[in-house]
N, C-alpha and C. Protein backbone atom coordinates (compact mmCIF):
# COMPACT_ATOMS: atom_id res chain seq x y z
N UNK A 1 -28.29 6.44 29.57
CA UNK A 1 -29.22 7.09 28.66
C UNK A 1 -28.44 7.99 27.71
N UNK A 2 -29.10 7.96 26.39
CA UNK A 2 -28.10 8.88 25.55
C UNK A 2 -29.06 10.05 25.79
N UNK A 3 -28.70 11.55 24.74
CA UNK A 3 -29.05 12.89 25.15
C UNK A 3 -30.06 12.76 24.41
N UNK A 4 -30.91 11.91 23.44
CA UNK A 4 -32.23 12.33 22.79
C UNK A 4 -32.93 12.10 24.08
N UNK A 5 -32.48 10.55 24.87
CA UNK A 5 -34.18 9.99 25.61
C UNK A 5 -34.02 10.90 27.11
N UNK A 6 -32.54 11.42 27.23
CA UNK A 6 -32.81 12.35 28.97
C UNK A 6 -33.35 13.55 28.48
N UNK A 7 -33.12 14.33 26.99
CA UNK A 7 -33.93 15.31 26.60
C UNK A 7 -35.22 15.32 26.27
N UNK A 8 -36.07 14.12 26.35
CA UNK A 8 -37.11 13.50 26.14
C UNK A 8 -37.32 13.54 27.64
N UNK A 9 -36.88 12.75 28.52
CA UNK A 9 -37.56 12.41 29.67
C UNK A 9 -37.57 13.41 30.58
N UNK A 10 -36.70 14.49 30.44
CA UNK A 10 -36.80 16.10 30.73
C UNK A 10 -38.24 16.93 30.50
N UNK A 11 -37.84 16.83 29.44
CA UNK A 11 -39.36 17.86 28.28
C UNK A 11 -40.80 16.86 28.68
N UNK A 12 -40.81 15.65 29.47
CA UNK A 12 -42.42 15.20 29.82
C UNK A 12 -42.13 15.21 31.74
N UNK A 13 -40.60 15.30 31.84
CA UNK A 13 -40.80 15.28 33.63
C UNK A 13 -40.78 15.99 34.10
N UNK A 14 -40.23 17.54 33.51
CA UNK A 14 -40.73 19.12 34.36
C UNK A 14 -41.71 19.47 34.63
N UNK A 15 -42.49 19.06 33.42
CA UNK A 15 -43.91 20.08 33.68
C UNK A 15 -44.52 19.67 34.77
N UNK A 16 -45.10 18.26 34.44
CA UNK A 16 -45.60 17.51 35.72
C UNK A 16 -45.24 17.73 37.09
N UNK A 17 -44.16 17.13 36.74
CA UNK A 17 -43.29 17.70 38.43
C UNK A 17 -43.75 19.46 38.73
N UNK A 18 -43.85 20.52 37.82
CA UNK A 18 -44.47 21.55 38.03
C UNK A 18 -45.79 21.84 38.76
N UNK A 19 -46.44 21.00 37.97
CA UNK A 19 -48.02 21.16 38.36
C UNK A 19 -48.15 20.66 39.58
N UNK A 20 -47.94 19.20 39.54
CA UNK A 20 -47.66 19.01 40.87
C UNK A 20 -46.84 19.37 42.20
N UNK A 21 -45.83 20.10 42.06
CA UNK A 21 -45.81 20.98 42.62
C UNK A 21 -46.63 22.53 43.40
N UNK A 22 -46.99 22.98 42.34
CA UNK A 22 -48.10 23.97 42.28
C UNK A 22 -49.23 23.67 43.34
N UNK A 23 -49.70 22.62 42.83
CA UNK A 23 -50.75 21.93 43.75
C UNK A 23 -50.27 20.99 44.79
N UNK A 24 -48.58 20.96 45.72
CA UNK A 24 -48.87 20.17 46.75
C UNK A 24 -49.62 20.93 47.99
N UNK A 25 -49.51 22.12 48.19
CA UNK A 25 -50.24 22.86 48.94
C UNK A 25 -51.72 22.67 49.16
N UNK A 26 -52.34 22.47 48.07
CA UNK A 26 -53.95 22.33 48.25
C UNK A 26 -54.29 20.64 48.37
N UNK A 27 -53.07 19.67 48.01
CA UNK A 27 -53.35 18.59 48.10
C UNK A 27 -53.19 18.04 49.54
N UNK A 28 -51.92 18.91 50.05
CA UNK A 28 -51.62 18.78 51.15
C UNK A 28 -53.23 18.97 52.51
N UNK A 29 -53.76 20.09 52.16
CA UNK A 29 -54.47 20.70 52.80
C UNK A 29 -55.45 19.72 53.06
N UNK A 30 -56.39 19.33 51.77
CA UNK A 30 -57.01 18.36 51.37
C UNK A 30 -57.16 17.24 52.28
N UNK A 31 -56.42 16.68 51.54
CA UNK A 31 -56.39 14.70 52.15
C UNK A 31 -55.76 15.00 53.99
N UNK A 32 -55.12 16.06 54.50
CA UNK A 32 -54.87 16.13 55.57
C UNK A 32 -55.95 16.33 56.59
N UNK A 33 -56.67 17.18 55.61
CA UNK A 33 -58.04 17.68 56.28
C UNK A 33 -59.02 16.48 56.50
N UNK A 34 -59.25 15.75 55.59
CA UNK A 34 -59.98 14.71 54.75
C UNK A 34 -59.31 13.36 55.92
N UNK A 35 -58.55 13.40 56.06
CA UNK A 35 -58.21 12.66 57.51
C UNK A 35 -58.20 12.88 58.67
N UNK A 36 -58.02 14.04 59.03
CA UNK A 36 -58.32 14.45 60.72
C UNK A 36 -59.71 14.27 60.76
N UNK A 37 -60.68 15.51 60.28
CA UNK A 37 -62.27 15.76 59.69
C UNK A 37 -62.92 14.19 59.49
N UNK A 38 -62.45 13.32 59.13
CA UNK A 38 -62.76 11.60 58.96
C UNK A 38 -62.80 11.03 60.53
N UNK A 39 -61.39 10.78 60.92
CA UNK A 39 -61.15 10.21 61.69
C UNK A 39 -62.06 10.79 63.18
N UNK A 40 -62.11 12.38 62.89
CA UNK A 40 -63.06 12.77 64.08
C UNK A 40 -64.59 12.39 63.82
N UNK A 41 -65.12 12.55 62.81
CA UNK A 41 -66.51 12.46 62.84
C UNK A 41 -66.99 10.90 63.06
N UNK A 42 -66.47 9.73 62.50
CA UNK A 42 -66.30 8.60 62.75
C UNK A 42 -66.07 8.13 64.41
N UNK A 43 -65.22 8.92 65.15
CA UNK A 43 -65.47 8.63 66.44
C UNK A 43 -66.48 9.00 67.07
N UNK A 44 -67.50 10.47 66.75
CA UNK A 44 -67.89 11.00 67.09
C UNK A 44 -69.31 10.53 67.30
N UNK A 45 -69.52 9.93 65.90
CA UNK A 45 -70.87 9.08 65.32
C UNK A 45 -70.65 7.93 66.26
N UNK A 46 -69.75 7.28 66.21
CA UNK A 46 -69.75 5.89 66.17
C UNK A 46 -69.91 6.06 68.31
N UNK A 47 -69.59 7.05 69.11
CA UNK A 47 -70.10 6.76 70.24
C UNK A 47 -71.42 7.87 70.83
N UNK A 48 -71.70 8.23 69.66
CA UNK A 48 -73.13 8.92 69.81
C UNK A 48 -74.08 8.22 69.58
N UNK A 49 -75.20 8.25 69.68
CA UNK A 49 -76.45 7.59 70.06
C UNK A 49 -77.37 8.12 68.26
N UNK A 50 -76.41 8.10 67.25
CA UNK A 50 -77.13 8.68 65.92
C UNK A 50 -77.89 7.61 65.39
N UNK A 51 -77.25 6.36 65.18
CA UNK A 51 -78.45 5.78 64.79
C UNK A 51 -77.73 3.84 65.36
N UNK A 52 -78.58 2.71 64.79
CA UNK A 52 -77.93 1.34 65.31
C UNK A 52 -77.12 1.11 64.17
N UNK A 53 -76.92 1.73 62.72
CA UNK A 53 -76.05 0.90 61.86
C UNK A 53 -75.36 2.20 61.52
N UNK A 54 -74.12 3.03 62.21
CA UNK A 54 -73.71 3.78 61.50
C UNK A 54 -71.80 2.74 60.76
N UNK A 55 -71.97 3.14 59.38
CA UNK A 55 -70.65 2.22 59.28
C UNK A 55 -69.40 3.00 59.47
N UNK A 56 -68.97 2.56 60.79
CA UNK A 56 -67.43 3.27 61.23
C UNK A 56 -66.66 2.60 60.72
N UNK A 57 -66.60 1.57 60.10
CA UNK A 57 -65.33 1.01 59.58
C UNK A 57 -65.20 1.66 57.76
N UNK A 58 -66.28 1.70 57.60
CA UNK A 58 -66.07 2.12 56.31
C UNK A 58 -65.69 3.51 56.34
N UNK A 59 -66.10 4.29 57.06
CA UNK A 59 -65.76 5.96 57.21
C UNK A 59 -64.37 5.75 57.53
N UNK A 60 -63.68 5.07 58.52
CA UNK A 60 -62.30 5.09 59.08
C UNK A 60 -61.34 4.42 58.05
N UNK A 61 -61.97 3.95 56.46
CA UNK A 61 -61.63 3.32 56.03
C UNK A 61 -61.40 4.22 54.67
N UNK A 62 -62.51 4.70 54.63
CA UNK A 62 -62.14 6.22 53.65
C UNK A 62 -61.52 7.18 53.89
N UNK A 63 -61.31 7.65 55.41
CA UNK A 63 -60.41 8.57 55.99
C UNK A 63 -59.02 8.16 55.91
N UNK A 64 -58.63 6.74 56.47
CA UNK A 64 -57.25 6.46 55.98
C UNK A 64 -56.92 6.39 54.37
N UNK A 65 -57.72 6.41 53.51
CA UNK A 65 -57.50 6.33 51.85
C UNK A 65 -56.77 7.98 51.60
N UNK A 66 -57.27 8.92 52.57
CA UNK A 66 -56.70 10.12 52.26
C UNK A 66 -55.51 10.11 52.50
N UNK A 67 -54.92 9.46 53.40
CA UNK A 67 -52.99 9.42 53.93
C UNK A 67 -52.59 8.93 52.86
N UNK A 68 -53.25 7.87 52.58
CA UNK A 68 -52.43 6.63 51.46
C UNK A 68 -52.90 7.45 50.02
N UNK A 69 -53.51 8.39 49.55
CA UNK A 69 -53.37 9.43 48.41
C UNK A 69 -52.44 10.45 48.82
N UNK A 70 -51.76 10.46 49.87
CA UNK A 70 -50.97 11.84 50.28
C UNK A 70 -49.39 11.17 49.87
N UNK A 71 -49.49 9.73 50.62
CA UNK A 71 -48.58 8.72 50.64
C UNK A 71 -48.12 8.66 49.05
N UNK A 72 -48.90 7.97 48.15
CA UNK A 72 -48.86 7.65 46.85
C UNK A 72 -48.61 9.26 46.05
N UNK A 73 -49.04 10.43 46.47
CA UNK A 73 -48.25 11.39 45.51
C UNK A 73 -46.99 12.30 46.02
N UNK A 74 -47.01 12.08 47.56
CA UNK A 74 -45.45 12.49 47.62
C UNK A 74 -44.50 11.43 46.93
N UNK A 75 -45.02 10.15 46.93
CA UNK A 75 -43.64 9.12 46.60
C UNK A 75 -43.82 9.90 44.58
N UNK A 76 -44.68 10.15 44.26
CA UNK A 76 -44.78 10.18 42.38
C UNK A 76 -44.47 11.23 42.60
N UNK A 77 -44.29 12.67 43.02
CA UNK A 77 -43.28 13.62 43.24
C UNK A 77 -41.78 13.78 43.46
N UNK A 78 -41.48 12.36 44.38
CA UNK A 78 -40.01 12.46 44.56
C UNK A 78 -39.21 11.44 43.60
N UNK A 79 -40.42 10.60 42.84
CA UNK A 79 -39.77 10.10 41.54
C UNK A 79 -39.57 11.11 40.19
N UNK A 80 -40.35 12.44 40.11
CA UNK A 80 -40.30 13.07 39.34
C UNK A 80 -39.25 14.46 39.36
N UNK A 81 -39.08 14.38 40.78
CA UNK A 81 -37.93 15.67 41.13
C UNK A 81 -36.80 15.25 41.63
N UNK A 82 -35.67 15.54 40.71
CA UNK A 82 -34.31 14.52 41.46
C UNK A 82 -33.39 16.13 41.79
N UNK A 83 -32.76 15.68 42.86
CA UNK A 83 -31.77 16.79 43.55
C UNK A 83 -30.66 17.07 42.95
């Protein structure tokens, strides 16, 4: 790379990498929560007597979507922050 496009790809990859930074804490919190809080209520329903059609696969299916959003922005974080 010559010094215009790494001074270019600098000046659009800090900030981001900033913000996101800023916010891995609450994202962290989030989708971590958003998966334990899932994965429990889904067991919870699904051997309680709440109703004949509760959908556990779809709840256990939205609860794992929270890892795989935790998954997908640590990896776009560690493409944006180099050591």
């Amino acid at each position: 790379m010559n010094r215009a496009s790494s001074l270019l790809w600098n000046g659009i990859r800090l900030p981001i990498a900033a913000i996101l930074l800023a916010l891995e804490p609450i994202v962290g919190f989030i989708c971590g929560a958003g998966l334990v809080l899932g994965v429990l209520a889904a067991i919870l329903f699904e051997f309680s007597a709440v109703g004949p059609r509760f959908p556990f696969v779809k709840v256990l299916g939205i609860s794992f979507s929270f890892a795989v959003i935790l998954f997908l922005y640590y990896g776009l974080l560690s493409l944006l922050v180099e050591d």
